[in-house]
């Protein structure tokens, strides 16, 4: 059976559909905050190029997803399927609709971040696996913070601090399993996104940095999640690795989170990052069942074949 899927930006009257598909279609995303996020996307200026979309088939919404234009690249993530839409044909139709949307926005490459439920459809459509990340969770326990270096909070309040953190971000991930090919400018953009709350409200009181010989040796950034704090970033400079700096940084974040009233912490780790996985387990983190994200990329054939999908909305010709 051939399905026709149409992507349309979420409208105010459709927020309930978005919320329902969030709960029914995504294991790792909860209702709280997602409906508000959809409203915020609708209110964002057009130049932000980030929108919440619903995929419609047969007059009903069958999936929710986020889409973003980034020049020659486009992104899609958080694709949640309605229970009745979890068929190979509809999964494939949603993937093809996302590809057509990306082509319509002028992108040459589509980057995707999806849960296991959609991973097979992206792989079958020729998308290359970049990495797989899993969520880990721990009940917080207070322990002493043992470190030889001075530690201070990260506020991301000024340009100098953002620039210093961006350098650490770029140099820490360069050449590692988590390197996404972002240059220094991309690292700075990530620092600003964190400060602006794109990954949850930033918590300076729970975020820390270490300095060594006048430069940042490591840092952890913490944000709010639904029912826990999120250890959003753990960064150690290459020249400071092997000195045990990650553990005291994380423990300082844990102690501060307890002081702020939080009881649990979650994080994401890339499968294959053996040192990080080992450290997190030693500190009490365990895999969060069902929370696994697959990262794909695909170079788009701009003269590709027609498919039974339609994408409409801002930025679509």
mmCIF file of N, CA and C in Angstrom, residues 178-313:
data_model
loop_
_atom_site.group_PDB
_atom_site.id
_atom_site.type_symbol
_atom_site.label_atom_id
_atom_site.label_comp_id
_atom_site.label_asym_id
_atom_site.label_seq_id
_atom_site.Cartn_x
_atom_site.Cartn_y
_atom_site.Cartn_z
ATOM 1 N N UNK A 178 32.732 11.567 19.215
ATOM 2 C CA UNK A 178 31.642 12.542 19.270
ATOM 3 C C UNK A 178 31.883 13.763 18.388
ATOM 4 N N UNK A 179 32.938 13.742 17.599
ATOM 5 C CA UNK A 179 33.240 14.867 16.712
ATOM 6 C C UNK A 179 32.228 14.899 15.569
ATOM 7 N N UNK A 180 31.424 15.962 15.494
ATOM 8 C CA UNK A 180 30.417 16.102 14.444
ATOM 9 C C UNK A 180 30.893 17.004 13.311
ATOM 10 N N UNK A 181 32.178 17.315 13.296
ATOM 11 C CA UNK A 181 32.713 18.125 12.217
ATOM 12 C C UNK A 181 32.457 19.609 12.365
ATOM 13 N N UNK A 182 32.026 20.035 13.548
ATOM 14 C CA UNK A 182 31.779 21.458 13.763
ATOM 15 C C UNK A 182 33.100 22.177 14.004
ATOM 16 N N UNK A 183 33.290 23.286 13.348
ATOM 17 C CA UNK A 183 34.475 24.087 13.565
ATOM 18 C C UNK A 183 34.327 24.957 14.796
ATOM 19 N N UNK A 184 35.280 25.861 15.023
ATOM 20 C CA UNK A 184 35.196 26.762 16.179
ATOM 21 C C UNK A 184 33.909 27.579 16.214
ATOM 22 N N UNK A 185 33.437 28.009 15.040
ATOM 23 C CA UNK A 185 32.192 28.790 15.020
ATOM 24 C C UNK A 185 31.007 27.934 15.450
ATOM 25 N N UNK A 186 30.995 26.664 15.027
ATOM 26 C CA UNK A 186 29.932 25.763 15.447
ATOM 27 C C UNK A 186 29.969 25.512 16.937
ATOM 28 N N UNK A 187 31.187 25.412 17.492
ATOM 29 C CA UNK A 187 31.323 25.220 18.936
ATOM 30 C C UNK A 187 30.789 26.426 19.698
ATOM 31 N N UNK A 188 31.067 27.621 19.183
ATOM 32 C CA UNK A 188 30.554 28.832 19.826
ATOM 33 C C UNK A 188 29.030 28.870 19.754
ATOM 34 N N UNK A 189 28.486 28.445 18.627
ATOM 35 C CA UNK A 189 27.029 28.408 18.488
ATOM 36 C C UNK A 189 26.418 27.451 19.505
ATOM 37 N N UNK A 190 27.080 26.310 19.743
ATOM 38 C CA UNK A 190 26.573 25.358 20.726
ATOM 39 C C UNK A 190 26.598 25.950 22.130
ATOM 40 N N UNK A 191 27.668 26.671 22.454
ATOM 41 C CA UNK A 191 27.751 27.308 23.771
ATOM 42 C C UNK A 191 26.613 28.305 23.956
ATOM 43 N N UNK A 192 26.331 29.066 22.914
ATOM 44 C CA UNK A 192 25.248 30.050 23.002
ATOM 45 C C UNK A 192 23.887 29.373 23.109
ATOM 46 N N UNK A 193 23.697 28.268 22.375
ATOM 47 C CA UNK A 193 22.434 27.537 22.466
ATOM 48 C C UNK A 193 22.202 27.038 23.887
ATOM 49 N N UNK A 194 23.266 26.536 24.510
ATOM 50 C CA UNK A 194 23.141 26.052 25.885
ATOM 51 C C UNK A 194 22.754 27.191 26.818
ATOM 52 N N UNK A 195 23.425 28.333 26.669
ATOM 53 C CA UNK A 195 23.132 29.485 27.525
ATOM 54 C C UNK A 195 21.710 29.982 27.329
ATOM 55 N N UNK A 196 21.218 29.885 26.096
ATOM 56 C CA UNK A 196 19.879 30.397 25.779
ATOM 57 C C UNK A 196 18.771 29.399 26.088
ATOM 58 N N UNK A 197 19.137 28.207 26.570
ATOM 59 C CA UNK A 197 18.127 27.255 27.005
ATOM 60 C C UNK A 197 17.606 26.309 25.953
ATOM 61 N N UNK A 198 18.319 26.165 24.825
ATOM 62 C CA UNK A 198 17.813 25.272 23.778
ATOM 63 C C UNK A 198 17.784 23.821 24.236
ATOM 64 N N UNK A 199 18.648 23.457 25.175
ATOM 65 C CA UNK A 199 18.695 22.080 25.673
ATOM 66 C C UNK A 199 18.128 21.981 27.088
ATOM 67 N N UNK A 200 17.240 22.898 27.426
ATOM 68 C CA UNK A 200 16.702 22.980 28.774
ATOM 69 C C UNK A 200 17.301 24.177 29.486
ATOM 70 N N UNK A 201 16.607 24.688 30.478
ATOM 71 C CA UNK A 201 17.087 25.864 31.206
ATOM 72 C C UNK A 201 18.485 25.621 31.755
ATOM 73 N N UNK A 202 19.419 26.496 31.387
ATOM 74 C CA UNK A 202 20.804 26.356 31.831
ATOM 75 C C UNK A 202 20.905 26.650 33.325
ATOM 76 N N UNK A 203 21.679 25.827 34.047
ATOM 77 C CA UNK A 203 21.817 25.948 35.498
ATOM 78 C C UNK A 203 23.265 26.294 35.858
ATOM 79 N N UNK A 204 23.614 27.579 35.909
ATOM 80 C CA UNK A 204 24.991 27.958 36.252
ATOM 81 C C UNK A 204 25.435 27.457 37.622
ATOM 82 N N UNK A 205 24.505 27.402 38.580
ATOM 83 C CA UNK A 205 24.867 26.967 39.931
ATOM 84 C C UNK A 205 25.301 25.509 39.974
ATOM 85 N N UNK A 206 24.956 24.743 38.937
ATOM 86 C CA UNK A 206 25.310 23.317 38.880
ATOM 87 C C UNK A 206 26.361 23.025 37.814
ATOM 88 N N UNK A 207 26.871 24.063 37.153
ATOM 89 C CA UNK A 207 27.843 23.910 36.069
ATOM 90 C C UNK A 207 29.201 24.430 36.530
ATOM 91 N N UNK A 208 30.263 23.691 36.194
ATOM 92 C CA UNK A 208 31.581 24.011 36.737
ATOM 93 C C UNK A 208 32.668 23.906 35.670
ATOM 94 N N UNK A 209 33.783 24.612 35.946
ATOM 95 C CA UNK A 209 34.955 24.546 35.076
ATOM 96 C C UNK A 209 36.213 24.480 35.928
ATOM 97 N N UNK A 210 37.242 23.866 35.358
ATOM 98 C CA UNK A 210 38.559 23.798 35.983
ATOM 99 C C UNK A 210 39.548 24.586 35.140
ATOM 100 N N UNK A 211 40.474 25.278 35.803
ATOM 101 C CA UNK A 211 41.514 26.005 35.082
ATOM 102 C C UNK A 211 42.879 25.425 35.405
ATOM 103 N N UNK A 212 43.715 25.385 34.378
ATOM 104 C CA UNK A 212 45.082 24.881 34.530
ATOM 105 C C UNK A 212 46.003 25.766 33.702
ATOM 106 N N UNK A 213 46.928 26.411 34.365
ATOM 107 C CA UNK A 213 47.890 27.299 33.711
ATOM 108 C C UNK A 213 47.190 28.377 32.890
ATOM 109 N N UNK A 214 46.132 28.947 33.467
ATOM 110 C CA UNK A 214 45.457 30.079 32.858
ATOM 111 C C UNK A 214 44.466 29.756 31.765
ATOM 112 N N UNK A 215 44.216 28.477 31.514
ATOM 113 C CA UNK A 215 43.259 28.088 30.473
ATOM 114 C C UNK A 215 42.309 27.039 31.034
ATOM 115 N N UNK A 216 41.157 26.900 30.392
ATOM 116 C CA UNK A 216 40.192 25.902 30.837
ATOM 117 C C UNK A 216 40.723 24.499 30.558
ATOM 118 N N UNK A 217 40.736 23.677 31.604
ATOM 119 C CA UNK A 217 41.167 22.286 31.456
ATOM 120 C C UNK A 217 39.982 21.351 31.307
ATOM 121 N N UNK A 218 38.822 21.781 31.779
ATOM 122 C CA UNK A 218 37.633 20.945 31.684
ATOM 123 C C UNK A 218 36.414 21.702 32.168
ATOM 124 N N UNK A 219 35.240 21.194 31.822
ATOM 125 C CA UNK A 219 33.997 21.841 32.245
ATOM 126 C C UNK A 219 32.843 20.862 32.128
ATOM 127 N N UNK A 220 31.823 21.085 32.939
ATOM 128 C CA UNK A 220 30.553 20.367 32.811
ATOM 129 C C UNK A 220 29.442 21.406 32.780
ATOM 130 N N UNK A 221 28.466 21.186 31.900
ATOM 131 C CA UNK A 221 27.317 22.074 31.783
ATOM 132 C C UNK A 221 26.064 21.286 32.128
ATOM 133 N N UNK A 222 25.213 21.864 32.957
ATOM 134 C CA UNK A 222 24.015 21.182 33.442
ATOM 135 C C UNK A 222 22.786 22.015 33.097
ATOM 136 N N UNK A 223 21.738 21.337 32.636
ATOM 137 C CA UNK A 223 20.474 21.996 32.320
ATOM 138 C C UNK A 223 19.328 21.228 32.975
ATOM 139 N N UNK A 224 18.147 21.819 32.938
ATOM 140 C CA UNK A 224 16.960 21.147 33.466
ATOM 141 C C UNK A 224 16.391 20.196 32.430
ATOM 142 N N UNK A 225 15.965 19.011 32.873
ATOM 143 C CA UNK A 225 15.187 18.097 32.044
ATOM 144 C C UNK A 225 13.794 18.005 32.663
ATOM 145 N N UNK A 226 13.030 16.977 32.290
ATOM 146 C CA UNK A 226 11.662 16.873 32.793
ATOM 147 C C UNK A 226 11.625 16.612 34.297
ATOM 148 N N UNK A 227 12.264 15.518 34.713
ATOM 149 C CA UNK A 227 12.193 15.106 36.109
ATOM 150 C C UNK A 227 13.576 14.959 36.723
ATOM 151 N N UNK A 228 14.580 15.513 36.057
ATOM 152 C CA UNK A 228 15.957 15.373 36.514
ATOM 153 C C UNK A 228 16.779 16.498 35.909
ATOM 154 N N UNK A 229 18.017 16.620 36.362
ATOM 155 C CA UNK A 229 18.933 17.532 35.684
ATOM 156 C C UNK A 229 19.656 16.752 34.595
ATOM 157 N N UNK A 230 20.013 17.452 33.539
ATOM 158 C CA UNK A 230 20.713 16.847 32.409
ATOM 159 C C UNK A 230 22.171 17.275 32.428
ATOM 160 N N UNK A 231 23.067 16.312 32.459
ATOM 161 C CA UNK A 231 24.490 16.589 32.303
ATOM 162 C C UNK A 231 24.731 16.756 30.807
ATOM 163 N N UNK A 232 24.568 17.987 30.334
ATOM 164 C CA UNK A 232 24.525 18.243 28.894
ATOM 165 C C UNK A 232 25.888 18.103 28.234
ATOM 166 N N UNK A 233 26.951 18.517 28.920
ATOM 167 C CA UNK A 233 28.295 18.448 28.344
ATOM 168 C C UNK A 233 29.301 18.074 29.423
ATOM 169 N N UNK A 234 30.221 17.190 29.058
ATOM 170 C CA UNK A 234 31.399 16.889 29.881
ATOM 171 C C UNK A 234 32.603 17.047 28.969
ATOM 172 N N UNK A 235 33.432 18.044 29.245
ATOM 173 C CA UNK A 235 34.550 18.368 28.356
ATOM 174 C C UNK A 235 35.859 18.397 29.138
ATOM 175 N N UNK A 236 36.865 17.713 28.611
ATOM 176 C CA UNK A 236 38.213 17.764 29.179
ATOM 177 C C UNK A 236 39.181 18.014 28.027
ATOM 178 N N UNK A 237 40.025 19.018 28.174
ATOM 179 C CA UNK A 237 40.977 19.360 27.119
ATOM 180 C C UNK A 237 41.922 18.185 26.867
ATOM 181 N N UNK A 238 42.301 17.942 25.598
ATOM 182 C CA UNK A 238 43.192 16.810 25.290
ATOM 183 C C UNK A 238 44.474 16.794 26.120
ATOM 184 N N UNK A 239 45.042 17.978 26.399
ATOM 185 C CA UNK A 239 46.288 18.032 27.166
ATOM 186 C C UNK A 239 46.075 17.751 28.652
ATOM 187 N N UNK A 240 44.809 17.704 29.072
ATOM 188 C CA UNK A 240 44.510 17.458 30.490
ATOM 189 C C UNK A 240 43.902 16.078 30.723
ATOM 190 N N UNK A 241 43.784 15.277 29.674
ATOM 191 C CA UNK A 241 43.182 13.958 29.834
ATOM 192 C C UNK A 241 44.107 13.019 30.606
ATOM 193 N N UNK A 242 43.492 12.040 31.241
ATOM 194 C CA UNK A 242 44.255 11.059 31.998
ATOM 195 C C UNK A 242 44.637 11.519 33.385
ATOM 196 N N UNK A 243 44.173 12.689 33.788
ATOM 197 C CA UNK A 243 44.507 13.224 35.114
ATOM 198 C C UNK A 243 43.335 13.121 36.093
ATOM 199 N N UNK A 244 42.236 12.519 35.643
ATOM 200 C CA UNK A 244 41.102 12.317 36.543
ATOM 201 C C UNK A 244 40.275 13.554 36.800
ATOM 202 N N UNK A 245 40.220 14.487 35.842
ATOM 203 C CA UNK A 245 39.488 15.735 36.068
ATOM 204 C C UNK A 245 37.978 15.599 35.845
ATOM 205 N N UNK A 246 37.560 14.654 35.013
ATOM 206 C CA UNK A 246 36.129 14.540 34.717
ATOM 207 C C UNK A 246 35.333 14.167 35.963
ATOM 208 N N UNK A 247 35.859 13.251 36.752
ATOM 209 C CA UNK A 247 35.110 12.774 37.920
ATOM 210 C C UNK A 247 34.804 13.887 38.920
ATOM 211 N N UNK A 248 35.784 14.699 39.366
ATOM 212 C CA UNK A 248 35.434 15.760 40.317
ATOM 213 C C UNK A 248 34.496 16.805 39.726
ATOM 214 N N UNK A 249 34.615 17.074 38.425
ATOM 215 C CA UNK A 249 33.680 18.013 37.802
ATOM 216 C C UNK A 249 32.249 17.481 37.882
ATOM 217 N N UNK A 250 32.079 16.205 37.542
ATOM 218 C CA UNK A 250 30.740 15.612 37.594
ATOM 219 C C UNK A 250 30.233 15.559 39.031
ATOM 220 N N UNK A 251 31.111 15.209 39.974
ATOM 221 C CA UNK A 251 30.674 15.132 41.368
ATOM 222 C C UNK A 251 30.278 16.506 41.902
ATOM 223 N N UNK A 252 31.008 17.539 41.499
ATOM 224 C CA UNK A 252 30.628 18.896 41.905
ATOM 225 C C UNK A 252 29.245 19.244 41.368
ATOM 226 N N UNK A 253 28.967 18.841 40.122
ATOM 227 C CA UNK A 253 27.646 19.091 39.541
ATOM 228 C C UNK A 253 26.571 18.316 40.290
ATOM 229 N N UNK A 254 26.878 17.082 40.690
ATOM 230 C CA UNK A 254 25.924 16.270 41.449
ATOM 231 C C UNK A 254 25.622 16.918 42.797
ATOM 232 N N UNK A 255 26.659 17.324 43.521
ATOM 233 C CA UNK A 255 26.455 17.934 44.842
ATOM 234 C C UNK A 255 25.637 19.219 44.739
ATOM 235 N N UNK A 256 25.945 20.035 43.734
ATOM 236 C CA UNK A 256 25.206 21.287 43.557
ATOM 237 C C UNK A 256 23.756 21.018 43.168
ATOM 238 N N UNK A 257 23.533 19.969 42.382
ATOM 239 C CA UNK A 257 22.165 19.616 41.992
ATOM 240 C C UNK A 257 21.360 19.169 43.207
ATOM 241 N N UNK A 258 21.995 18.410 44.101
ATOM 242 C CA UNK A 258 21.326 18.024 45.345
ATOM 243 C C UNK A 258 20.983 19.259 46.174
ATOM 244 N N UNK A 259 21.908 20.215 46.239
ATOM 245 C CA UNK A 259 21.650 21.459 46.975
ATOM 246 C C UNK A 259 20.449 22.202 46.403
ATOM 247 N N UNK A 260 20.254 22.069 45.087
ATOM 248 C CA UNK A 260 19.146 22.764 44.422
ATOM 249 C C UNK A 260 17.839 21.975 44.490
ATOM 250 N N UNK A 261 17.870 20.790 45.118
ATOM 251 C CA UNK A 261 16.646 20.024 45.302
ATOM 252 C C UNK A 261 16.411 18.907 44.308
ATOM 253 N N UNK A 262 17.346 18.670 43.397
ATOM 254 C CA UNK A 262 17.186 17.600 42.418
ATOM 255 C C UNK A 262 17.617 16.273 43.020
ATOM 256 N N UNK A 263 17.012 15.195 42.541
ATOM 257 C CA UNK A 263 17.315 13.868 43.065
ATOM 258 C C UNK A 263 17.960 12.943 42.037
ATOM 259 N N UNK A 264 17.790 13.253 40.751
ATOM 260 C CA UNK A 264 18.331 12.382 39.707
ATOM 261 C C UNK A 264 19.016 13.201 38.624
ATOM 262 N N UNK A 265 19.946 12.559 37.934
ATOM 263 C CA UNK A 265 20.660 13.185 36.822
ATOM 264 C C UNK A 265 20.646 12.217 35.642
ATOM 265 N N UNK A 266 20.486 12.769 34.435
ATOM 266 C CA UNK A 266 20.554 11.959 33.225
ATOM 267 C C UNK A 266 21.650 12.515 32.324
ATOM 268 N N UNK A 267 22.112 11.690 31.406
ATOM 269 C CA UNK A 267 23.124 12.104 30.440
ATOM 270 C C UNK A 267 22.986 11.231 29.205
ATOM 271 N N UNK A 268 23.655 11.636 28.129
ATOM 272 C CA UNK A 268 23.711 10.845 26.907
ATOM 273 C C UNK A 268 25.164 10.472 26.651
ATOM 274 N N UNK A 269 25.393 9.208 26.283
ATOM 275 C CA UNK A 269 26.745 8.756 25.980
ATOM 276 C C UNK A 269 26.723 8.001 24.657
ATOM 277 N N UNK A 270 27.755 8.201 23.859
ATOM 278 C CA UNK A 270 27.862 7.534 22.569
ATOM 279 C C UNK A 270 28.382 6.118 22.758
ATOM 280 N N UNK A 271 27.666 5.145 22.177
ATOM 281 C CA UNK A 271 28.134 3.769 22.245
ATOM 282 C C UNK A 271 29.505 3.664 21.579
ATOM 283 N N UNK A 272 30.435 3.054 22.270
ATOM 284 C CA UNK A 272 31.802 2.966 21.771
ATOM 285 C C UNK A 272 32.750 3.905 22.481
ATOM 286 N N UNK A 273 32.200 4.874 23.224
ATOM 287 C CA UNK A 273 33.037 5.763 24.034
ATOM 288 C C UNK A 273 33.301 5.046 25.361
ATOM 289 N N UNK A 274 34.193 4.072 25.309
ATOM 290 C CA UNK A 274 34.401 3.160 26.434
ATOM 291 C C UNK A 274 34.849 3.886 27.706
ATOM 292 N N UNK A 275 35.810 4.832 27.640
ATOM 293 C CA UNK A 275 36.208 5.512 28.880
ATOM 294 C C UNK A 275 35.054 6.248 29.553
ATOM 295 N N UNK A 276 34.229 6.934 28.748
ATOM 296 C CA UNK A 276 33.105 7.672 29.328
ATOM 297 C C UNK A 276 32.077 6.719 29.923
ATOM 298 N N UNK A 277 31.743 5.652 29.183
ATOM 299 C CA UNK A 277 30.775 4.684 29.706
ATOM 300 C C UNK A 277 31.253 4.110 31.036
ATOM 301 N N UNK A 278 32.539 3.766 31.112
ATOM 302 C CA UNK A 278 33.078 3.191 32.342
ATOM 303 C C UNK A 278 33.009 4.158 33.507
ATOM 304 N N UNK A 279 33.369 5.424 33.264
ATOM 305 C CA UNK A 279 33.320 6.427 34.327
ATOM 306 C C UNK A 279 31.895 6.619 34.822
ATOM 307 N N UNK A 280 30.955 6.744 33.896
ATOM 308 C CA UNK A 280 29.566 6.978 34.302
ATOM 309 C C UNK A 280 29.033 5.800 35.127
ATOM 310 N N UNK A 281 29.370 4.594 34.735
ATOM 311 C CA UNK A 281 28.909 3.429 35.494
ATOM 312 C C UNK A 281 29.521 3.422 36.894
ATOM 313 N N UNK A 282 30.798 3.769 36.980
ATOM 314 C CA UNK A 282 31.438 3.800 38.304
ATOM 315 C C UNK A 282 30.812 4.858 39.203
ATOM 316 N N UNK A 283 30.225 5.890 38.590
ATOM 317 C CA UNK A 283 29.592 6.945 39.375
ATOM 318 C C UNK A 283 28.104 6.684 39.595
ATOM 319 N N UNK A 284 27.632 5.493 39.230
ATOM 320 C CA UNK A 284 26.265 5.105 39.547
ATOM 321 C C UNK A 284 25.253 5.247 38.436
ATOM 322 N N UNK A 285 25.661 5.652 37.238
ATOM 323 C CA UNK A 285 24.722 5.803 36.129
ATOM 324 C C UNK A 285 24.446 4.446 35.486
ATOM 325 N N UNK A 286 23.185 4.246 35.102
ATOM 326 C CA UNK A 286 22.774 3.023 34.428
ATOM 327 C C UNK A 286 21.924 3.382 33.207
ATOM 328 N N UNK A 287 21.934 2.540 32.167
ATOM 329 C CA UNK A 287 21.140 2.843 30.963
ATOM 330 C C UNK A 287 19.669 3.054 31.286
ATOM 331 N N UNK A 288 19.073 4.047 30.632
ATOM 332 C CA UNK A 288 17.656 4.362 30.776
ATOM 333 C C UNK A 288 16.906 3.525 29.740
ATOM 334 N N UNK A 289 16.130 2.519 30.143
ATOM 335 C CA UNK A 289 15.500 1.613 29.173
ATOM 336 C C UNK A 289 14.685 2.357 28.116
ATOM 337 N N UNK A 290 14.894 1.982 26.872
ATOM 338 C CA UNK A 290 14.105 2.537 25.777
ATOM 339 C C UNK A 290 14.598 3.852 25.229
ATOM 340 N N UNK A 291 15.593 4.469 25.866
ATOM 341 C CA UNK A 291 16.066 5.784 25.417
ATOM 342 C C UNK A 291 17.371 5.626 24.649
ATOM 343 N N UNK A 292 17.239 5.448 23.354
ATOM 344 C CA UNK A 292 18.391 5.262 22.478
ATOM 345 C C UNK A 292 18.168 6.093 21.223
ATOM 346 N N UNK A 293 19.168 6.880 20.849
ATOM 347 C CA UNK A 293 19.051 7.773 19.699
ATOM 348 C C UNK A 293 20.058 7.382 18.626
ATOM 349 N N UNK A 294 19.575 7.335 17.378
ATOM 350 C CA UNK A 294 20.407 6.994 16.229
ATOM 351 C C UNK A 294 20.607 8.255 15.385
ATOM 352 N N UNK A 295 21.854 8.518 15.014
ATOM 353 C CA UNK A 295 22.199 9.704 14.232
ATOM 354 C C UNK A 295 22.571 9.264 12.818
ATOM 355 N N UNK A 296 21.907 9.877 11.831
ATOM 356 C CA UNK A 296 22.117 9.529 10.429
ATOM 357 C C UNK A 296 22.482 10.775 9.626
ATOM 358 N N UNK A 297 23.089 10.545 8.458
ATOM 359 C CA UNK A 297 23.232 11.618 7.479
ATOM 360 C C UNK A 297 23.025 11.030 6.093
ATOM 361 N N UNK A 298 22.570 11.877 5.171
ATOM 362 C CA UNK A 298 22.374 11.451 3.789
ATOM 363 C C UNK A 298 22.615 12.626 2.863
ATOM 364 N N UNK A 299 23.438 12.404 1.831
ATOM 365 C CA UNK A 299 23.614 13.394 0.776
ATOM 366 C C UNK A 299 22.426 13.276 -0.161
ATOM 367 N N UNK A 300 21.710 14.368 -0.347
ATOM 368 C CA UNK A 300 20.456 14.324 -1.085
ATOM 369 C C UNK A 300 20.687 14.422 -2.583
ATOM 370 N N UNK A 301 20.002 13.574 -3.329
ATOM 371 C CA UNK A 301 20.006 13.625 -4.787
ATOM 372 C C UNK A 301 18.998 14.679 -5.206
ATOM 373 N N UNK A 302 19.494 15.837 -5.614
ATOM 374 C CA UNK A 302 18.596 16.958 -5.907
ATOM 375 C C UNK A 302 17.728 16.692 -7.125
ATOM 376 N N UNK A 303 18.104 15.700 -7.925
ATOM 377 C CA UNK A 303 17.282 15.319 -9.071
ATOM 378 C C UNK A 303 16.624 13.970 -8.826
ATOM 379 N N UNK A 304 16.342 13.694 -7.535
ATOM 380 C CA UNK A 304 15.815 12.386 -7.156
ATOM 381 C C UNK A 304 14.450 12.112 -7.740
ATOM 382 N N UNK A 305 14.044 10.844 -7.647
ATOM 383 C CA UNK A 305 12.766 10.425 -8.192
ATOM 384 C C UNK A 305 11.615 11.007 -7.391
ATOM 385 N N UNK A 306 10.496 11.173 -8.065
ATOM 386 C CA UNK A 306 9.293 11.630 -7.389
ATOM 387 C C UNK A 306 8.815 10.538 -6.437
ATOM 388 N N UNK A 307 8.301 10.922 -5.292
ATOM 389 C CA UNK A 307 7.722 9.952 -4.365
ATOM 390 C C UNK A 307 6.356 10.433 -3.943
ATOM 391 N N UNK A 308 5.608 9.570 -3.299
ATOM 392 C CA UNK A 308 4.242 9.901 -2.920
ATOM 393 C C UNK A 308 4.218 10.677 -1.619
ATOM 394 N N UNK A 309 4.920 11.799 -1.582
ATOM 395 C CA UNK A 309 4.943 12.636 -0.394
ATOM 396 C C UNK A 309 4.867 14.082 -0.800
ATOM 397 N N UNK A 310 4.421 14.913 0.121
ATOM 398 C CA UNK A 310 4.342 16.345 -0.114
ATOM 399 C C UNK A 310 4.784 17.055 1.146
ATOM 400 N N UNK A 311 5.585 18.092 1.010
ATOM 401 C CA UNK A 311 5.984 18.897 2.161
ATOM 402 C C UNK A 311 5.623 20.339 1.890
ATOM 403 N N UNK A 312 4.862 20.948 2.775
ATOM 404 C CA UNK A 312 4.470 22.332 2.592
ATOM 405 C C UNK A 312 4.760 23.102 3.864
ATOM 406 N N UNK A 313 4.982 24.384 3.704
ATOM 407 C CA UNK A 313 5.197 25.232 4.867
ATOM 408 C C UNK A 313 6.225 26.284 4.557
#
